[in-house]
Coordinates of C-alpha atoms and ligand atoms in Angstrom, one line a residue:
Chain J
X1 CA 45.0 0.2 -15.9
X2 CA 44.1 0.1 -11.9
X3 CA 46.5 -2.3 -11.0
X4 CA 45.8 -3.9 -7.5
X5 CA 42.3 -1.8 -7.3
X6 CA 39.7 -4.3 -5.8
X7 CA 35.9 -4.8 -5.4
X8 CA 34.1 -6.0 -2.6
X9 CA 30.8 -8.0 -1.7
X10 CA 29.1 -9.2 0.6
X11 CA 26.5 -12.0 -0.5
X12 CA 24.0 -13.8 1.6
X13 CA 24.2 -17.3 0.3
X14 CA 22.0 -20.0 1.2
X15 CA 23.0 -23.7 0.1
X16 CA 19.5 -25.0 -1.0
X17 CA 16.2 -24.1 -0.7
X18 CA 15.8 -25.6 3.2
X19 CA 19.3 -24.4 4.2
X20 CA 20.2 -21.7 6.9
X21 CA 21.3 -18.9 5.3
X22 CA 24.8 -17.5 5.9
X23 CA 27.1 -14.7 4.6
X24 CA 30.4 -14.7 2.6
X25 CA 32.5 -11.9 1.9
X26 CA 34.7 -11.7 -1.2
X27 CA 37.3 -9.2 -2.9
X28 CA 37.9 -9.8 -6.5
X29 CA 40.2 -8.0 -9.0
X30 CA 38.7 -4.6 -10.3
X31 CA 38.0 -4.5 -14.2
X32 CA 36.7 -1.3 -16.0
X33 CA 33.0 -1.4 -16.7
X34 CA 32.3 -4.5 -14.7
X35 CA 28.7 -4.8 -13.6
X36 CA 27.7 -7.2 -11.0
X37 CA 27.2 -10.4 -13.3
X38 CA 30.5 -10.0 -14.1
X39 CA 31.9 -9.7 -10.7
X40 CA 29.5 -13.2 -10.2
X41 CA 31.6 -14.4 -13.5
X42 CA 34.8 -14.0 -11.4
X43 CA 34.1 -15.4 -8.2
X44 CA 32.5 -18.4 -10.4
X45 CA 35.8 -18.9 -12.3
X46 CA 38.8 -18.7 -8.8
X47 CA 35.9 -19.2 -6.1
X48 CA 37.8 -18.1 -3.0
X49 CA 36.4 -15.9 -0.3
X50 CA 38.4 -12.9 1.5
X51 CA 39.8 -14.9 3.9
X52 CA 41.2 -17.0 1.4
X53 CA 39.2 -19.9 2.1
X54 CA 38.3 -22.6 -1.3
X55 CA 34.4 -22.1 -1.3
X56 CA 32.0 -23.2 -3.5
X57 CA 31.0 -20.7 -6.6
X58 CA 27.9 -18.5 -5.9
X59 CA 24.7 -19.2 -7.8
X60 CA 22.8 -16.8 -9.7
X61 CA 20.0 -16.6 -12.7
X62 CA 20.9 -14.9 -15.7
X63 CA 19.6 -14.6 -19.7
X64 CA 19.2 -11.8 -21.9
X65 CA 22.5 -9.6 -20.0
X66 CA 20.3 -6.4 -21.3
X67 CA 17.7 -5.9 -18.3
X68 CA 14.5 -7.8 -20.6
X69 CA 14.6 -11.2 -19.3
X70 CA 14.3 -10.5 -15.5
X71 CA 15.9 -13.7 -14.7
X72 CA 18.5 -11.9 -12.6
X73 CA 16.7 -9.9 -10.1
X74 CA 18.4 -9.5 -6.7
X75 CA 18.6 -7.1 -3.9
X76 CA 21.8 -5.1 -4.9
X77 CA 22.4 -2.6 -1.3
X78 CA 19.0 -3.1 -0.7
X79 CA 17.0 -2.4 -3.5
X80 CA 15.8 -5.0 -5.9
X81 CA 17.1 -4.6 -9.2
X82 CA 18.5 -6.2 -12.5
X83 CA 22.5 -7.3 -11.3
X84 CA 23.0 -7.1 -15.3
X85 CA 23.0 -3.6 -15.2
X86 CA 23.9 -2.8 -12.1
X87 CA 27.6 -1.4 -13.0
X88 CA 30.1 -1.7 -10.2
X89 CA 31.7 2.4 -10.8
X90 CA 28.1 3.3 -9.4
X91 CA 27.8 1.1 -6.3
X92 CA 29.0 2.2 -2.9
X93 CA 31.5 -0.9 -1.9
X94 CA 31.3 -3.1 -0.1
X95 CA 28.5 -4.2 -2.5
X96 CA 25.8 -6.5 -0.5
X97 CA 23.7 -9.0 -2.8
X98 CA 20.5 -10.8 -1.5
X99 CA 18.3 -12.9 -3.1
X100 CA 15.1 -11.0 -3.1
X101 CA 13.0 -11.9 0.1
X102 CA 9.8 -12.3 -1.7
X103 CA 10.4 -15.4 -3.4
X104 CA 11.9 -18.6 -2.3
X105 CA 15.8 -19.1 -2.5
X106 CA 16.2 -22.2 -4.9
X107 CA 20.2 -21.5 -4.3
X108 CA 22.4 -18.7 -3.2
X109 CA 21.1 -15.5 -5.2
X110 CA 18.7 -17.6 -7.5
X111 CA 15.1 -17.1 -6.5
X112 CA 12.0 -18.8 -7.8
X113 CA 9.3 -16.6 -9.1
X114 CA 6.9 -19.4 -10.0
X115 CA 4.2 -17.7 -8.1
X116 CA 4.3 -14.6 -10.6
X117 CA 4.2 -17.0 -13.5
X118 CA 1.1 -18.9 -11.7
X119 CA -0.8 -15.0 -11.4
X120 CA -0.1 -14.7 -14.8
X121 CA -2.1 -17.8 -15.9
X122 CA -4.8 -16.9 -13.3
X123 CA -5.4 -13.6 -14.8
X124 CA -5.6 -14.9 -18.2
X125 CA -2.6 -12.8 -19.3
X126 CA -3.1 -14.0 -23.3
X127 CA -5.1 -12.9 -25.9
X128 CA -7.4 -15.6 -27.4
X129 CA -7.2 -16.1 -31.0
X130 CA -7.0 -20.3 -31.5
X131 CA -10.4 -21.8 -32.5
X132 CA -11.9 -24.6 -33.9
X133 CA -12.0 -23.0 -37.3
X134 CA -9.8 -20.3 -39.0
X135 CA -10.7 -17.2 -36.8
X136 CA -10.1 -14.4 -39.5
X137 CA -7.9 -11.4 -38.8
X138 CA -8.6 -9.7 -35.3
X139 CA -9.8 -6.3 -35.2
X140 CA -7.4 -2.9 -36.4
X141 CA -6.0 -1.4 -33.1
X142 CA -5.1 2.2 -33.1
X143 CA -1.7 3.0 -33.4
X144 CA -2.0 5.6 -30.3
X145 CA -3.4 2.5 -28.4
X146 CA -0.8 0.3 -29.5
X147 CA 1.9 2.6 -28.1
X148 CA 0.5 3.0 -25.4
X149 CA 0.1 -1.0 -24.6
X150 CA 3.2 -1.0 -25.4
X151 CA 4.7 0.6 -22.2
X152 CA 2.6 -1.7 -20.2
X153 CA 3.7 -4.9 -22.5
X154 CA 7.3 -4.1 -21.2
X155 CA 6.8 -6.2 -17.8
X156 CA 9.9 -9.1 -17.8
X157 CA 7.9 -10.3 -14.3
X158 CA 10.9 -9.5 -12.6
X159 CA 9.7 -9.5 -9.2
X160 CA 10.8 -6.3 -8.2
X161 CA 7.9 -4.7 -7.7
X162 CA 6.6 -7.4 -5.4
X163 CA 9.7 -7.1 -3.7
X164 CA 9.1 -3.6 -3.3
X165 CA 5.0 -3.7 -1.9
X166 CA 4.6 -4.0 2.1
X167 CA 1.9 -5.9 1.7
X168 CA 3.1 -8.4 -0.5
X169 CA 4.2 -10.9 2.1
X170 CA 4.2 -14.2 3.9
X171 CA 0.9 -13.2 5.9
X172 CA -0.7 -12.1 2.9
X173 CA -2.2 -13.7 -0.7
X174 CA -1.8 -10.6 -2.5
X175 CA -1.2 -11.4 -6.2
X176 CA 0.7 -8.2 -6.3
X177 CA 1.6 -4.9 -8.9
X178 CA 2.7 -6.4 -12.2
X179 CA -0.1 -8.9 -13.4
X180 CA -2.4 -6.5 -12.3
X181 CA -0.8 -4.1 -14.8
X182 CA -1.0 -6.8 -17.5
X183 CA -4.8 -7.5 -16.7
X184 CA -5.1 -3.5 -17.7
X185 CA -3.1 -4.8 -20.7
X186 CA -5.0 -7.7 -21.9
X187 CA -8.0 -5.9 -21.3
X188 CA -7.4 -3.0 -23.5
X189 CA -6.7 -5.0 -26.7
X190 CA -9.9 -5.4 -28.8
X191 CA -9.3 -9.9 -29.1
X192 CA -7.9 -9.7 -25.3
X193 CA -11.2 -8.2 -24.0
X194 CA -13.1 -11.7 -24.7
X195 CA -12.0 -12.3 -21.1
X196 CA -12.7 -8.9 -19.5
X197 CA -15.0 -10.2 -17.1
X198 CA -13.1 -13.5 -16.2
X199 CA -9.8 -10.9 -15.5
X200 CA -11.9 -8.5 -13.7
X201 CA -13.7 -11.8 -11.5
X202 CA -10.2 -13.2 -10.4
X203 CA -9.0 -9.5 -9.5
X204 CA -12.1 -9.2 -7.2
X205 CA -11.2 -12.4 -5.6
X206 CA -9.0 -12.7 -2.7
X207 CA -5.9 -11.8 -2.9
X208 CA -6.3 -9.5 -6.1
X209 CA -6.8 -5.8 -6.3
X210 CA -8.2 -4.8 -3.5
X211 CA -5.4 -5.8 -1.1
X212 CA -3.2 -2.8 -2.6
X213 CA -2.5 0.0 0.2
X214 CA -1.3 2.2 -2.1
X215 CA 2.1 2.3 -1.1
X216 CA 3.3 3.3 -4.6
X217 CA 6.7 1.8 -4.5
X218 CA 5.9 -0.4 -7.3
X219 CA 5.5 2.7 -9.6
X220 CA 9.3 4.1 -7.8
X221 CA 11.1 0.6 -8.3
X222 CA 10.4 -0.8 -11.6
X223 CA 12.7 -0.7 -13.7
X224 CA 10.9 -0.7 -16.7
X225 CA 9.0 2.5 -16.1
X226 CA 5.7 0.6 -16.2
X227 CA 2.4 2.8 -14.8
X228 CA 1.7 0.5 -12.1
X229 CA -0.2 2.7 -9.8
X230 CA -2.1 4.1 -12.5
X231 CA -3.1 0.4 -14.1
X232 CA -4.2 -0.4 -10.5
X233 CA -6.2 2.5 -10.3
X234 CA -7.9 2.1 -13.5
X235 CA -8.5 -1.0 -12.7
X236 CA -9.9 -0.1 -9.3
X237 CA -12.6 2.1 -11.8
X238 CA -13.1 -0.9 -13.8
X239 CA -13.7 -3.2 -10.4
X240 CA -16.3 -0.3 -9.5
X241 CA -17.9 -0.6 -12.2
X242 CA -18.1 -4.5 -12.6
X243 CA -19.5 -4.8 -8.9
X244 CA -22.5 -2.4 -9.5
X245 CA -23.1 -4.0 -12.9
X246 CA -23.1 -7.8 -11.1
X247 CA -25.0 -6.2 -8.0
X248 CA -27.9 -4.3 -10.0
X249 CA -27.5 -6.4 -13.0
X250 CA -26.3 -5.2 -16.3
X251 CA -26.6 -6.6 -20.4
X252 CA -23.0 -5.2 -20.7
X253 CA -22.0 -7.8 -18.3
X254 CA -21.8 -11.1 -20.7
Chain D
X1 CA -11.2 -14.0 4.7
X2 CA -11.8 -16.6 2.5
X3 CA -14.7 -17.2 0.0
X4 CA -14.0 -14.5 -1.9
X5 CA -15.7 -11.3 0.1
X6 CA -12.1 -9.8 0.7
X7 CA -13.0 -7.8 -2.3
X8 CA -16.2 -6.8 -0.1
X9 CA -15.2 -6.3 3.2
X10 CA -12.3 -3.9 1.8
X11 CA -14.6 -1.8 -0.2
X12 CA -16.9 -1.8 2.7
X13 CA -14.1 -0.8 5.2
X14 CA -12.5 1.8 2.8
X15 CA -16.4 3.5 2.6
X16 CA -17.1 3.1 5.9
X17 CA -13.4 5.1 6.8
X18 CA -15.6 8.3 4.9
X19 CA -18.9 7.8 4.7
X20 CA -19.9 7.9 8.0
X21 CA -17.4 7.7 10.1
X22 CA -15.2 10.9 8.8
X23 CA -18.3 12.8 7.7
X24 CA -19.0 12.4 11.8
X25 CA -15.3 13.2 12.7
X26 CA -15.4 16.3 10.5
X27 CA -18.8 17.1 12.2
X28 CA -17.7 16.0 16.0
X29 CA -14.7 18.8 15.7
X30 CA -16.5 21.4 14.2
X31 CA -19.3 21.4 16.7
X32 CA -16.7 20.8 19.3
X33 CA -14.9 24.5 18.0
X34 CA -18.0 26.0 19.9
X35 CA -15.4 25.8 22.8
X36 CA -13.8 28.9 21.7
X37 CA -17.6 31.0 22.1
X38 CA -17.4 30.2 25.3
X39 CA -18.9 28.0 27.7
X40 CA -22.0 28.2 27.2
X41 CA -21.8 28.4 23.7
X42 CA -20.2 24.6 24.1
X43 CA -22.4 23.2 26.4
X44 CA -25.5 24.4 24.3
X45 CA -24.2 22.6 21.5
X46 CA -23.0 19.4 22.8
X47 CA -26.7 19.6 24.4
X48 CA -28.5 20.0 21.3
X49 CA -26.2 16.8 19.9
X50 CA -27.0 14.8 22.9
X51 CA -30.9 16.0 22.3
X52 CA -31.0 15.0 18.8
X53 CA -34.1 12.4 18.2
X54 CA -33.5 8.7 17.5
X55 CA -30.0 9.6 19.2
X56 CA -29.4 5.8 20.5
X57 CA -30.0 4.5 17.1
X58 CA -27.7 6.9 15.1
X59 CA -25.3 6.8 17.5
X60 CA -24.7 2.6 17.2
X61 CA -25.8 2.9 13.3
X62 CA -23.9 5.7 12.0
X63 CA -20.6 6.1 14.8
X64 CA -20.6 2.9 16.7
X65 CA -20.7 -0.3 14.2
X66 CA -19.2 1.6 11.4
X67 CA -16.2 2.7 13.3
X68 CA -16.0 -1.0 15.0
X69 CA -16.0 -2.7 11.5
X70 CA -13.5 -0.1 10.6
X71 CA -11.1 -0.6 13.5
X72 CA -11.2 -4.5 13.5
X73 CA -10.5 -4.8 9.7
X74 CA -7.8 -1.7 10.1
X75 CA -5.5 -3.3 12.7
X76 CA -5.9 -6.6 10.3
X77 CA -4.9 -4.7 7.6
X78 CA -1.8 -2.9 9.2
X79 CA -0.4 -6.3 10.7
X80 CA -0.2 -8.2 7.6
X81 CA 2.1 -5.2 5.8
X82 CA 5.6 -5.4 6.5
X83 CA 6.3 -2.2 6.5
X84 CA 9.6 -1.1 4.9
X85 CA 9.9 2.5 4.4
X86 CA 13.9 2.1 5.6
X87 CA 14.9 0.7 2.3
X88 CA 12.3 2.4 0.1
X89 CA 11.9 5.9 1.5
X90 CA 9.3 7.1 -0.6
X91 CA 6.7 10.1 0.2
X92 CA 3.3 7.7 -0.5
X93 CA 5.9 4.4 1.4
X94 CA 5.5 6.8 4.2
X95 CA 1.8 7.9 4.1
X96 CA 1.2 4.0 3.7
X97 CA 3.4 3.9 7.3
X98 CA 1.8 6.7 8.6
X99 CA -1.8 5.6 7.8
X100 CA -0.8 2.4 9.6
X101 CA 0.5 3.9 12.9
X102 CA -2.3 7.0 13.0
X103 CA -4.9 4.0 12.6
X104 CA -3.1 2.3 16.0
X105 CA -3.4 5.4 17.8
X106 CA -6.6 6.5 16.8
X107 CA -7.9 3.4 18.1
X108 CA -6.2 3.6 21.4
X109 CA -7.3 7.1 21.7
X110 CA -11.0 6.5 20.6
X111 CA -11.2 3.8 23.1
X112 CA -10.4 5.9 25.9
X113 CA -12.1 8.9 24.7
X114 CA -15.3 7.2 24.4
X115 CA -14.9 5.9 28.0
X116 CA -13.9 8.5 30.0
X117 CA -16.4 11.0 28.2
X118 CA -19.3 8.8 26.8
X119 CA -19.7 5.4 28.7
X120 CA -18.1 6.4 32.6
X121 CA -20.1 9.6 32.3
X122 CA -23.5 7.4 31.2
X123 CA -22.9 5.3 34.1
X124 CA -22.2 7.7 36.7
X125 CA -24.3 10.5 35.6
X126 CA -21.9 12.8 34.7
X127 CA -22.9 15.7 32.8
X128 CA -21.1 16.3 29.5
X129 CA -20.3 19.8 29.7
X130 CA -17.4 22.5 29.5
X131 CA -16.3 21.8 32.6
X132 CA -15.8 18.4 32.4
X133 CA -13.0 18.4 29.2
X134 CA -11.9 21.5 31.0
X135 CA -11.0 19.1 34.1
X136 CA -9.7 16.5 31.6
X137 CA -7.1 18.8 29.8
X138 CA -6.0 20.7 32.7
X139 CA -4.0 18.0 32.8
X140 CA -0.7 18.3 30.6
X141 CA -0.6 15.0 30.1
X142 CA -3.8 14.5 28.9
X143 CA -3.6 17.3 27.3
X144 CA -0.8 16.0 25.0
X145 CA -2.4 12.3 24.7
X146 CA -5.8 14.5 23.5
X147 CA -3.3 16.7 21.2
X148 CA -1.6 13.0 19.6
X149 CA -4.9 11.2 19.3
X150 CA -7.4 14.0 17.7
X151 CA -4.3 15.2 15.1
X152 CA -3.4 11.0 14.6
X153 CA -7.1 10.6 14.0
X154 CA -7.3 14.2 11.5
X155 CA -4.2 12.5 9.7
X156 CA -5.7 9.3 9.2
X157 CA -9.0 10.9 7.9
X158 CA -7.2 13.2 5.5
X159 CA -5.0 10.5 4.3
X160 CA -7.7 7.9 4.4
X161 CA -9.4 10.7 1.7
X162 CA -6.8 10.5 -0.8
X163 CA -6.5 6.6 -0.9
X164 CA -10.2 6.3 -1.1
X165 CA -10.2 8.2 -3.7
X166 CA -7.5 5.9 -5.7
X167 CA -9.1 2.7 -4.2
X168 CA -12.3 3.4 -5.6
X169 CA -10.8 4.5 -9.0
X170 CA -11.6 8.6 -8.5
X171 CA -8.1 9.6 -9.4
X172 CA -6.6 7.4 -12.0
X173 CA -3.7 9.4 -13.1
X174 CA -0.6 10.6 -11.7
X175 CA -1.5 14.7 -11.8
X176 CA -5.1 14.0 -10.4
X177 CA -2.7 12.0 -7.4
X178 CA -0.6 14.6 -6.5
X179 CA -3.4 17.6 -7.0
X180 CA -5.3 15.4 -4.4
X181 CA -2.7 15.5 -2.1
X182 CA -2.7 18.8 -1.7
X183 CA -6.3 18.6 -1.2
X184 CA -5.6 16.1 1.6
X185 CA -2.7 17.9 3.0
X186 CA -5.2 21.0 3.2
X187 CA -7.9 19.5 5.2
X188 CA -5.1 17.8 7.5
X189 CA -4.0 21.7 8.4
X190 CA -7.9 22.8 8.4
X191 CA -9.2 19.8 10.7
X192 CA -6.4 20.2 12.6
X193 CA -6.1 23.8 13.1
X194 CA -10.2 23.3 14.1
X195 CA -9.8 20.6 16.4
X196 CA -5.8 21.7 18.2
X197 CA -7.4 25.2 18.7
X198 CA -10.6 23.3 20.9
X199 CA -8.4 21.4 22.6
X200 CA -6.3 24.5 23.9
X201 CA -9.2 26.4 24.7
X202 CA -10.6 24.2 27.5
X203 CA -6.9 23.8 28.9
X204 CA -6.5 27.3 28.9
X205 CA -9.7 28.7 29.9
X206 CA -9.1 29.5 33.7
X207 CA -12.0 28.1 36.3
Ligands
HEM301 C1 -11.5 8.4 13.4 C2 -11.8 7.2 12.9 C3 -11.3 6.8 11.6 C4 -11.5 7.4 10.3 C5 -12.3 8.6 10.1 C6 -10.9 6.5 9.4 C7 -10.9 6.8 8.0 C8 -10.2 6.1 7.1 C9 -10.3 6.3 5.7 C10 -11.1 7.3 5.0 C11 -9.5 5.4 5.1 C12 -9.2 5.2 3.6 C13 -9.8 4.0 3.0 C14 -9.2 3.6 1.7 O1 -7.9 3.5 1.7 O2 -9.9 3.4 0.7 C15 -8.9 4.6 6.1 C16 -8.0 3.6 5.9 C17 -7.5 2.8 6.9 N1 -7.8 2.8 8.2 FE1 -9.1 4.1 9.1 N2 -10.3 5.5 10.0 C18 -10.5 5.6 11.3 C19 -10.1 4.7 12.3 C20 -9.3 3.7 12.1 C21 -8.8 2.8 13.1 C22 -9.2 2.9 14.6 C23 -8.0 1.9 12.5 C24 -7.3 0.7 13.3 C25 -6.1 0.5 13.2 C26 -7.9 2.2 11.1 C27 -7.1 1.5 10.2 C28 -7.1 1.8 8.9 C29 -6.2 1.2 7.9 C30 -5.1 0.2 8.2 C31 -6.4 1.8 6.7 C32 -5.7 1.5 5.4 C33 -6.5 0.7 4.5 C34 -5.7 0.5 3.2 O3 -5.0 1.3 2.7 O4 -5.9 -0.6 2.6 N3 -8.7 3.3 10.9 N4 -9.4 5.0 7.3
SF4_302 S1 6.0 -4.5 -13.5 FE1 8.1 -3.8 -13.6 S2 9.0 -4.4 -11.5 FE2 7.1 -5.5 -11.8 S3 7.7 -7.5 -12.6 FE3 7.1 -6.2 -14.4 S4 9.1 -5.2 -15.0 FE4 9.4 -6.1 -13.0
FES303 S1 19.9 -11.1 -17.3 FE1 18.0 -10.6 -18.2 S2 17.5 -8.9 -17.0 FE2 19.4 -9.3 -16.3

C-alpha cells in the first residue's frame, strides 16, 4: 500500500451563486485508482483544509459515475472535463478544480447549465410523434443512418464544448456547439424532420449558427467524440440552402 | 444586432471578406509586382488602374464600402471572443487568434496606407508613381510596418478563404478541412512571396 502518499488540490470555491469566489487548498490520503469524485468523497467525509483549518465540505454535481450524465463537468488543470473519470495517477498534482466559467456557479464546483437545456427546447430537439389520434408506426430508418445518428445522439449536454468556444461568452448570445449538433440530429430522422424548417429558422436567428468562428475546439474537447464541426458545417450548407429557398421562394420550403 | 439579421449581416460580411474585397487584394498585389519590371513598368500600370472608366464609382462600390462594412463588423466580431488559445492550444484555436489579430492590423495598416498613398496624395496632388513608395520604403521603418501590414492582410485573406469556405457549408467534412488548408496555406506563401518581393524592390531599387 502507499502509506503516507498524499494528493493535492486546489479548488476555487465560491459560497453561493452571488458570493466572491476564493481558493482552498487540501491534501487528502492517496488511494489506488481514485478519480477526482472520489478525492471530492473524502474531503466531503473529514472536511479540513491543508492548513488544518474545519471548513465546510466542497460542493459538486454528480449522477451516472460513468461519463453519460454530464452532471459533473468542471475545469480539472484547465480543461473542462467529466471529474468522474478523471483518475488522479494521470493528473499532474497539485490538481486545480474550477467550476466551468461558462455557466453560473450555483455552489463551489456545481454549475448551472439551464441555458443549454433552454437551446435544447428552442431548437426543438424532439421528434414529434403524439397526436390527436393513433399516429401509426413512423417511417423504417436505415440501419447505416441509425448508426450514424447514433454518434451524434451521444451528447450528455455537458457543457464542455461551450466551455471550450471563444465566442461563447458573456458579450455574446451564441447558443453554442452541442444543440447545434443535435438540430443536425433531429433533422436527419425521417418523424424529426417535421420541424426542419422551424430548427433551421431559430439557427438563423441571433445567436445561432452563424456566430461560430470556427475555432474547432469543440470538435478537440468533447468528450464524447461527437462531429461538432462537421454538424455545424452541414448545417451551415443546410442554412445556405434555406436562405435562397426563403429569398427566391421555394415549394420545398413548407 | 437584434431582430434577427445577425444571420445576415454575418453572411454578408463573410462574402464581402472574398468577393470583392480579396478578389481586389489579390488583384492590388499582383499589379503592384510590376515593380520588379522596372519603373516604368510600375508607373504604367498603376496609371492604367488609376485610368480605368467609372473609376470613382468602383472604387467606393467595389473597395471602399465593402471593405468599411467588413472592417466595422470584423473588430465587433474579434471583441466579443475571448480568446483562449493558452488553455486550448489547438492549430484551428490559433488560426481563430490569428484571424483576429491579422484583422486589427490590417485595419490599422489599411487606414494609413490609403492615407498616405490615396487621400494625402488626392489632396496635394501628388503623383502616384515609383518614386513615391520608393521614398515611403526607404525608410526601414516603414519598410517593416509595409512588410507586417501587407503579409497580416495576405494571412487574413488566406485564412479568411478557408473559413468561408466552412461558413458557407463548402467543406463539410474533416479531409475536405484539412486539404483546404493546404490550399490556404499555399496562397498565404504565393500572395506573400508576390506582395514581400514588391515591397523590397522599391526599398532596394537605388535613386
Ligand atoms: C484586406 C482586407 C480584408 C480581407 C481581404 C478580408 C477577408 C476576410 C475573409 C475572406 C474572411 C472569412 C470570412 C468567413 O469566415 O466566412 C474574413 C473574416 C474576418 N475578418 Fe476580414 N478581411 C479584411 C479586412 C478585415 C479587417 C480590417 C478586419 C477588422 C478587424 C477584419 C476582421 C475579420 C474577422 C474578425 C473575421 C472572422 C469572422 C469569423 O470568423 O466569424 N477583416 N476576412
Ligand atoms: S457535444 Fe460533447 S462536449 Fe458538447 S455538451 Fe455534448 S457531450 Fe458535452
Ligand atoms: S457523473 Fe455523470 S458524467 Fe460524471
Amino acid at each position: 500500500m502507499s502509506e503516507g502518499k498524499t494528493v493535492t488540490l486546489i479548488i476555487k470555491r465560491q459560497d453561493g451563486p452571488d458570493s466572491t469566489p476564493y481558493t482552498e487548498e487540501f491534501k487528502i490520503p492517496y488511494r489506488e485508482n481514485m478519480n477526482v469524485i472520489s478525492a471530492l468523497m473524502e474531503i466531503r467525509r473529514n472536511p479540513v483544509n491543508a492548513k488544518g483549518e474545519n471548513t465546510t465540505p466542497v460542493q459538486w454535481e454528480m449522477g451516472c459515475l460513468e461519463e453519460v450524465c454530464g452532471a459533473c463537468s468542471m475545469n480539472i488543470n484547465g480543461k473542462p472535463r467529466q471529474a468522474c473519470t478523471a483518475l488522479i495517477d494521470q493528473l499532474e498534482q497539485p490538481i486545480r478544480l474550477e467550476p466551468m466559467s461558462t455557466f453560473p456557479v450555483v455552489r463551489d464546483l456545481a454549475v448551472d447549465r439551464t441555458r443549454m437545456f433552454d437551446s435544447l427546447k428552442r431548437v426543438k430537439a424532439w421528434i414529434p410523434i403524439d397526436g390527436t389520434y393513433d399516429l401509426g408506426p413512423g417511417p423504417r430508418m436505415a440501419e447505416s443512418k441509425r448508426q450514424w445518428a447514433y454518434e451524434l445522439s451521444k451528447c450528455m449536454t455537458c457543457g464542455v464544448c461551450l466551455e471550450a468556444c471563444p465566442n461563447v461568452n458573456s458579450n455574446s448570445n451564441f447558443i453554442g456547439p452541442a444543440p447545434l449538433s443535435q438540430v443536425r440530429l433531429f433533422n436527419a430522422h425521417p418523424t424529426g424532420a417535421f420541424h426542419k424548417k422551424e430548427r433551421m429558422e431559430t439557427i438563423m436567428g441571433d445567436g445561432g449558427l452563424a456566430n461560430c468562428g470556427n475555432s474547432q475546439n469543440c470538435v478537440q474537447s468533447c468528450p464524447k467524440g461527437i462531429p461538432l464541426t462537421t454538424s455545424i458545417a452541414a448545417l451551415n450548407r443546410e442554412a445556405t440552402a434555406q436562405s435562397f429557398k426563403n429569398f427566391f421562394g421555394s415549394d420545398y420550403n413548407v | 444586432m437584434s431582430d434577427n439579421r445577425e444571420f445576415f449581416y454575418r453572411r454578408l460580411h463573410s462574402l464581402l471578406g472574398v468577393i470583392p474585397v480579396g478578389i481586389f487584394l489579390t488583384q492590388h498585389l499582383i499589379v503592384n509586382n510590376f515593380a520588379r519590371y522596372g519603373a516604368e513598368s510600375f508607373n504604367r500600370a498603376a496609371a492604367f488602374m488609376e485610368n480605368l472608366p467609372f473609376r470613382y464609382f468602383l472604387e467606393v462600390f467595389v473597395i471602399f464600402l465593402p471593405l468599411l462594412f467588413h472592417a466595422i463588423y470584423g473588430v465587433y466580431i474579434a471583441f466579443t471572443a475571448k480568446n483562449n488559445v493558452s488553455r486550448f492550444g489547438f492549430f484551428r484555436n490559433w488560426m481563430f487568434y490569428l484571424q483576429r489579430i491579422t484583422g486589427i492590423i490590417t485595419l490599422i495598416f489599411v487606414v494609413w496606407h490609403t492615407w498616405e498613398t490615396r487621400i494625402a496624395t488626392a489632396i496635394n496632388g501628388t503623383e502616384v508613381n515609383f518614386a513615391l513608395m520608393q521614398g515611403i520604403l526607404d525608410n526601414p521603418f516603414m519598410l517593416t510596418f509595409y512588410i507586417v501590414g501587407v503579409v497580416s492582410a495576405v494571412f487574413h485573406f488566406a485564412n479568411g478563404l478557408w473559413s468561408f469556405a466552412v461558413s458557407w457549408g463548402i467543406t463539410v467534412t474533416p479531409r475536405s478541412q484539412v486539404v483546404f488548408t493546404y490550399i490556404t496555406l499555399f496562397v498565404f506563401v504565393a500572395l506573400s512571396y508576390i506582395s514581400v518581393s514588391t515591397l523590397l524592390t522599391f526599398a532596394t531599387t537605388q535613386g
